[in-house]
Amino acid sequence: MQLRLDDGQPPLDTREFEELVISAGGEPVGFVTGHRRSPAAKFFVGEGKLDEIRAAKEASEADLVVFNHPLSPSQERNLEQALCCRVIARTGLILDIFAQRARTHEGKLQVELAQLQHMSTRLVRGWTHLERQKGGIGLRGPGETQLETDRRLLRARIRSIETRLDKVRAQRAQSRRARERAEIPLVSIVGYTNAGKSTLFNQVTAATVYAADQLFATLDPTLRRLDIDHLGQIVLADTVGFISHLPHALVDAFKATLEETLNADLLLHVIDVAAEDRDTLIGEVENVLDEIGASDLPQLRVFNKVDLLEQPPRLLRDEQGVPQAVYLSARDAAGLDLLEQALRERLQSSIFEGDIELAPAQGRLRAALFAIGAVTAEAFTESGGCVLSIRLPEKEWQRLQHQH
């Protein structure tokens, strides 16, 4: 069920809604749309539209009704009683997909946290039979007692998961500090779900991250080191795909994952160039980046799937000659050389490369440069000094000069 509301927001994509249901393992057998100025308080839809949904459900013998909108707990309960079947909202649907996709321990913790936070407002549904027991000997308030017990257990479990995720964040922060000390740039791949991020990640890093033509094929962040000619090592991060109207509970639960995006030196915004609503999807990704505080990070757009449009790979630059966009096909590995060139140029601005002459008394600086692997060639002078060809991050070079 999808309802068009006069709230000034763009209409939700019906095709994406059906793909979400299919990704969750469902088989769509009917689709009902409607139009209202605002949601109805009791059923979200009006009485007439409710009858239409009931008729469609009975005709198709469906055992689940999914709404492409957020529903309040009372609306879900009222709809289930009226339709005599399970009813879930868009948030519950996405949570179910996430639960299926989570593979790592961290990913499963994040999904469970989001599920528990979502469930905490819906506990009453399972105990309505006890809430009616108001009086009588031995029957005073057992419903409230059970609800309070469940809520207490939920709160304890949520605190436990948040504590474990805090440890994950601490580990990530430690790894991040190590990368920063080594001046290894972090490049994070972001983009709308099913844009081809994992396929690109696998092609570039020769990794085996699960990639499929389905929404949220990737849920757990994956990091790999990558050597770029004339640049050195970078860390490439494959992250969870974004989606329109991403529930806030999921954004909060996946903070540990999204930190890889927040701390990136460069964002690779992967875009499905063949998508009909490409500009809308780009806007949705920008909205999520703004929501998590990553909208100001440097960004390189990667227009993927040019093979579907039968276009050749190409590299676009701005007026200053700085690479801004790469058109490629991750599936066919076409244009990856252009992507590497763009990465090298965008990240190389912070690299110092050149020849320096050191006096014999500067042996400590020479040893420090060799210790971090910054020396590419060495020649000795007649005065006993040396000429080093070095290549290292600008910040590291300034630090060494200050210390020695």
XYZ file of C-alpha atoms in Angstrom:
404
model
C 0.000 0.000 0.000
C 1.307 3.445 -0.918
C -0.482 6.710 -0.200
C 0.338 10.004 -1.906
C 0.162 12.819 0.641
C -0.135 16.539 -0.029
C 2.811 17.334 2.245
C 5.119 18.958 -0.286
C 7.401 15.899 -0.415
C 8.180 14.116 -3.713
C 6.211 10.880 -4.200
C 7.889 7.663 -3.114
C 9.149 5.380 -5.870
C 6.688 2.506 -6.337
C 9.250 0.428 -8.234
C 11.741 0.714 -5.384
C 9.018 -0.308 -2.919
C 8.360 -3.517 -4.839
C 12.108 -4.217 -5.039
C 12.328 -3.835 -1.258
C 9.574 -6.431 -0.811
C 11.307 -8.816 -3.228
C 14.674 -8.267 -1.483
C 13.028 -9.249 1.799
C 11.919 -12.545 0.232
C 8.312 -11.552 -0.418
C 6.242 -12.047 -3.551
C 4.163 -8.945 -4.396
C 0.691 -10.002 -5.562
C -1.090 -6.644 -5.488
C -0.416 -2.941 -5.268
C -2.830 -0.358 -3.896
C -2.227 3.390 -4.149
C -4.179 6.307 -2.776
C -4.244 10.062 -2.321
C -5.027 12.061 0.807
C -4.302 15.486 2.198
C -3.059 13.915 5.455
C -2.998 10.428 7.066
C -6.055 9.257 8.963
C -5.397 8.896 12.691
C -6.891 5.416 13.134
C -5.934 3.423 10.009
C -3.569 5.832 8.195
C -5.949 5.396 5.217
C -9.647 6.220 4.973
C -12.466 3.691 5.423
C -13.012 3.395 1.663
C -9.358 2.726 0.920
C -9.257 0.224 3.795
C -12.103 -1.714 2.142
C -10.137 -1.664 -1.134
C -7.041 -3.057 0.611
C -9.138 -5.744 2.317
C -10.691 -6.780 -1.027
C -7.274 -6.932 -2.721
C -5.849 -8.941 0.167
C -8.711 -11.471 0.091
C -8.640 -11.770 -3.702
C -4.919 -12.553 -3.751
C -4.996 -14.585 -0.506
C -2.064 -12.519 0.767
C -0.875 -13.130 4.327
C 1.046 -9.843 4.736
C 0.251 -6.200 3.967
C 3.164 -3.783 3.683
C 2.797 0.001 3.850
C 5.382 2.167 2.123
C 5.110 4.677 4.979
C 5.912 4.847 8.692
C 2.976 3.677 10.835
C 2.359 4.348 14.505
C 2.007 1.306 16.790
C -1.723 1.965 17.192
C -2.207 2.219 13.417
C -0.445 -1.130 12.938
C -2.666 -2.762 15.565
C -5.850 -1.276 14.113
C -4.921 -2.344 10.592
C -4.087 -5.893 11.696
C -7.453 -6.221 13.438
C -9.307 -4.821 10.412
C -7.425 -6.874 7.803
C -6.968 -10.053 9.876
C -3.323 -10.433 8.851
C 0.116 -9.104 9.677
C 0.811 -5.481 8.750
C 4.281 -3.935 8.638
C 5.538 -0.496 7.657
C 8.489 0.591 5.525
C 10.815 0.690 8.543
C 9.961 -2.895 9.525
C 10.520 -4.020 5.938
C 13.985 -2.459 5.765
C 14.863 -3.899 9.182
C 13.918 -7.365 7.943
C 16.209 -6.990 4.919
C 19.032 -5.762 7.149
C 18.568 -8.764 9.441
C 18.979 -11.100 6.458
C 22.048 -9.282 5.071
C 24.079 -8.841 8.276
C 27.059 -11.178 8.211
C 29.615 -9.833 10.674
C 29.217 -9.721 14.444
C 29.167 -5.929 14.346
C 26.532 -5.836 11.616
C 24.288 -8.218 13.538
C 24.626 -6.089 16.670
C 23.661 -2.956 14.770
C 20.626 -4.643 13.234
C 19.519 -6.025 16.593
C 19.852 -2.574 18.173
C 17.665 -1.020 15.465
C 15.112 -3.846 15.798
C 14.920 -3.496 19.589
C 14.532 0.264 19.368
C 11.739 -0.237 16.853
C 10.135 -2.996 18.919
C 10.190 -1.053 22.184
C 7.256 1.109 21.065
C 5.257 -1.915 19.896
C 5.471 -4.240 22.885
C 1.865 -3.646 23.875
C 0.618 -5.539 20.830
C 1.676 -8.891 22.226
C -0.065 -8.391 25.583
C -3.457 -6.895 24.738
C -5.156 -10.029 26.069
C -3.693 -9.292 29.518
C -4.408 -5.576 29.495
C -8.143 -6.281 29.672
C -7.787 -8.065 33.006
C -8.636 -5.242 35.382
C -9.822 -6.828 38.606
C -10.584 -9.939 40.594
C -8.533 -11.985 42.999
C -5.296 -13.052 41.360
C -6.066 -11.008 38.229
C -4.952 -7.528 39.231
C -2.682 -5.921 36.641
C -0.772 -8.895 35.220
C -0.679 -7.224 31.801
C 1.116 -4.168 33.127
C 3.518 -6.370 35.077
C 4.451 -8.378 31.997
C 4.851 -5.246 29.892
C 7.107 -3.671 32.481
C 9.181 -6.849 32.651
C 9.578 -6.932 28.870
C 10.452 -3.249 28.714
C 13.056 -3.694 31.444
C 14.610 -6.637 29.571
C 14.591 -4.653 26.342
C 16.281 -1.665 27.964
C 18.944 -3.935 29.470
C 19.607 -5.595 26.116
C 19.777 -2.234 24.329
C 22.304 -0.945 26.886
C 24.368 -4.114 26.460
C 24.456 -3.760 22.662
C 25.290 -0.053 22.849
C 28.187 -0.853 25.190
C 29.553 -3.455 22.760
C 29.144 -1.075 19.823
C 31.017 1.586 21.795
C 33.936 -0.870 21.947
C 33.688 -1.305 18.176
C 33.810 2.477 17.737
C 36.841 2.635 20.025
C 38.598 -0.042 17.943
C 37.750 1.850 14.760
C 39.064 5.058 16.291
C 42.326 3.318 17.190
C 42.708 1.977 13.643
C 41.863 5.422 12.298
C 44.555 7.058 14.436
C 47.080 4.524 13.155
C 46.115 5.366 9.558
C 46.373 9.073 10.298
C 49.852 8.635 11.793
C 50.897 6.784 8.662
C 49.109 9.420 6.534
C 47.192 6.757 4.612
C 44.179 8.387 2.929
C 40.740 6.857 3.527
C 38.404 6.768 0.518
C 34.819 5.785 1.314
C 32.427 4.480 -1.345
C 28.914 5.859 -0.884
C 25.825 5.879 -3.049
C 22.252 4.770 -3.455
C 21.584 1.106 -2.797
C 22.148 -1.146 -5.835
C 24.248 1.469 -7.668
C 27.139 -0.995 -8.064
C 29.365 0.001 -5.133
C 30.416 -3.520 -4.151
C 31.037 -4.538 -7.768
C 33.339 -1.536 -8.157
C 35.010 -2.317 -4.813
C 35.667 -5.909 -5.899
C 37.085 -4.877 -9.274
C 39.445 -2.285 -7.809
C 40.681 -4.278 -4.811
C 40.306 -7.858 -6.130
C 38.157 -8.567 -3.081
C 35.216 -10.978 -2.825
C 32.583 -8.805 -1.181
C 29.056 -10.112 -1.803
C 27.567 -8.226 -4.743
C 24.141 -8.829 -6.271
C 21.430 -7.020 -8.206
C 19.311 -6.407 -5.137
C 18.767 -3.687 -2.552
C 21.121 -3.675 0.449
C 23.313 -6.517 -0.827
C 26.063 -4.937 1.306
C 25.393 -4.163 4.941
C 28.719 -4.609 6.724
C 31.581 -2.172 6.019
C 34.639 -3.685 4.367
C 38.078 -2.030 4.259
C 40.948 -2.942 1.941
C 44.357 -1.400 1.289
C 45.039 -0.438 -2.306
C 48.287 0.619 -4.006
C 47.953 3.528 -6.448
C 50.930 4.132 -8.773
C 52.827 7.342 -7.918
C 50.610 7.881 -4.884
C 51.136 4.983 -2.513
C 48.687 3.144 -0.309
C 45.114 4.188 0.334
C 42.337 2.507 2.305
C 39.107 1.905 0.379
C 35.878 1.380 2.374
C 32.720 -0.204 0.993
C 29.675 0.924 2.986
C 25.947 0.287 3.284
C 23.819 1.776 0.515
C 21.573 4.745 1.146
C 17.864 4.850 0.386
C 15.157 7.499 0.304
C 13.419 8.181 3.618
C 16.023 6.163 5.539
C 14.539 5.638 9.022
C 16.286 7.696 11.709
C 16.523 4.608 13.923
C 18.740 2.965 11.309
C 20.959 6.036 11.017
C 21.430 6.049 14.806
C 22.039 2.291 15.007
C 24.596 2.329 12.185
C 26.754 5.149 13.537
C 29.732 2.801 13.875
C 29.474 1.944 10.182
C 28.824 5.489 9.037
C 31.927 6.713 10.864
C 33.953 5.313 7.960
C 32.127 7.838 5.787
C 32.432 10.718 8.239
C 36.221 10.345 8.539
C 36.997 9.833 4.847
C 39.508 12.023 3.018
C 37.476 11.562 -0.163
C 34.006 10.195 -0.942
C 33.420 8.136 -4.066
C 29.753 8.791 -4.849
C 28.730 5.868 -7.079
C 25.726 6.657 -9.296
C 23.700 4.388 -11.565
C 24.010 6.391 -14.782
C 21.239 4.350 -16.422
C 18.635 4.981 -13.702
C 15.593 6.894 -14.949
C 15.376 8.970 -11.763
C 19.146 9.470 -11.489
C 18.968 13.095 -10.335
C 16.431 12.201 -7.632
C 18.653 9.398 -6.320
C 21.660 11.736 -6.260
C 19.597 14.175 -4.205
C 18.590 11.437 -1.751
C 22.238 10.469 -1.176
C 23.164 14.122 -0.653
C 20.342 14.411 1.890
C 21.640 11.420 3.883
C 25.215 12.759 3.737
C 23.927 16.063 5.078
C 21.983 14.248 7.818
C 25.064 12.388 9.075
C 27.310 15.459 8.794
C 29.361 14.403 5.752
C 28.075 16.867 3.160
C 31.229 19.041 3.274
C 33.690 16.224 2.533
C 35.496 16.224 -0.852
C 33.573 14.128 -3.355
C 34.357 12.399 -6.645
C 31.316 11.197 -8.571
C 31.520 7.811 -10.284
C 28.836 7.274 -12.914
C 28.608 3.490 -13.144
C 26.951 1.153 -15.685
C 27.889 3.115 -18.842
C 27.737 -0.246 -20.641
C 23.934 -0.136 -20.344
C 23.916 3.134 -22.303
C 26.647 1.945 -24.680
C 28.816 4.940 -23.756
C 32.633 4.923 -23.537
C 34.378 5.581 -20.212
C 35.533 9.173 -19.725
C 36.907 11.573 -17.132
C 35.360 15.016 -16.496
C 37.307 17.924 -14.982
C 36.355 21.354 -13.677
C 37.724 24.678 -14.942
C 40.893 24.233 -12.855
C 41.491 20.775 -14.324
C 40.577 18.928 -11.121
C 38.794 15.568 -11.750
C 35.117 15.797 -10.741
C 33.470 12.733 -12.318
C 34.416 9.395 -13.875
C 32.151 7.454 -16.229
C 32.903 3.717 -16.134
C 31.512 0.189 -16.029
C 32.442 -1.701 -12.871
C 30.970 -4.940 -14.222
C 33.157 -4.869 -17.360
C 36.161 -3.257 -15.575
C 36.075 -0.499 -18.214
C 37.393 2.891 -17.133
C 39.125 1.734 -13.949
C 42.356 3.326 -15.186
C 40.534 6.672 -15.340
C 39.295 6.168 -11.780
C 42.848 5.449 -10.599
C 44.071 8.579 -12.370
C 41.346 10.668 -10.749
C 42.126 9.245 -7.289
C 45.820 9.950 -7.754
C 45.196 13.574 -8.753
C 42.601 14.244 -6.026
C 44.746 12.755 -3.239
C 48.205 13.761 -4.494
C 47.892 17.387 -3.468
C 48.950 16.418 0.049
C 52.055 14.504 -1.124
C 55.563 16.030 -1.188
C 57.836 14.584 -3.864
C 61.303 15.850 -4.825
C 65.059 15.779 -4.255
C 66.669 17.118 -1.073
C 70.346 17.501 -0.155
C 71.388 16.642 3.379
C 74.636 17.594 5.115
C 76.641 14.945 6.995
C 75.307 16.335 10.281
C 71.705 15.565 9.235
C 72.067 11.824 9.648
C 69.069 11.587 12.006
C 66.747 13.107 9.375
C 68.153 10.706 6.755
C 67.524 7.743 9.080
C 63.977 8.930 9.818
C 63.169 9.206 6.098
C 64.479 5.687 5.475
C 62.555 4.377 8.493
C 59.183 5.445 7.060
C 60.001 4.274 3.542
C 60.011 7.763 2.028
C 63.322 7.432 0.128
C 63.093 6.279 -3.489
C 66.749 6.952 -4.474
C 70.002 8.104 -2.873
C 73.247 9.592 -4.184
C 76.279 10.818 -2.217
C 78.056 14.158 -2.658
C 81.790 14.901 -2.582
C 81.383 16.756 0.706
C 80.134 13.609 2.442
C 76.481 14.543 2.335
C 73.747 12.909 0.287
C 70.950 13.721 -2.169
C 67.705 11.854 -1.477
C 64.736 11.456 -3.770
C 61.819 11.336 -1.370
C 58.082 10.921 -1.536
C 55.866 11.269 1.539
C 52.799 13.142 2.814
C 53.269 16.901 3.102
C 52.267 16.883 6.791
C 54.811 14.177 7.587
C 57.577 16.029 5.747
C 56.852 19.231 7.668
C 56.841 17.321 10.957
C 60.232 15.692 10.223
C 61.758 19.022 9.254
C 60.554 20.560 12.508
C 61.911 17.674 14.610
C 65.307 17.456 12.881
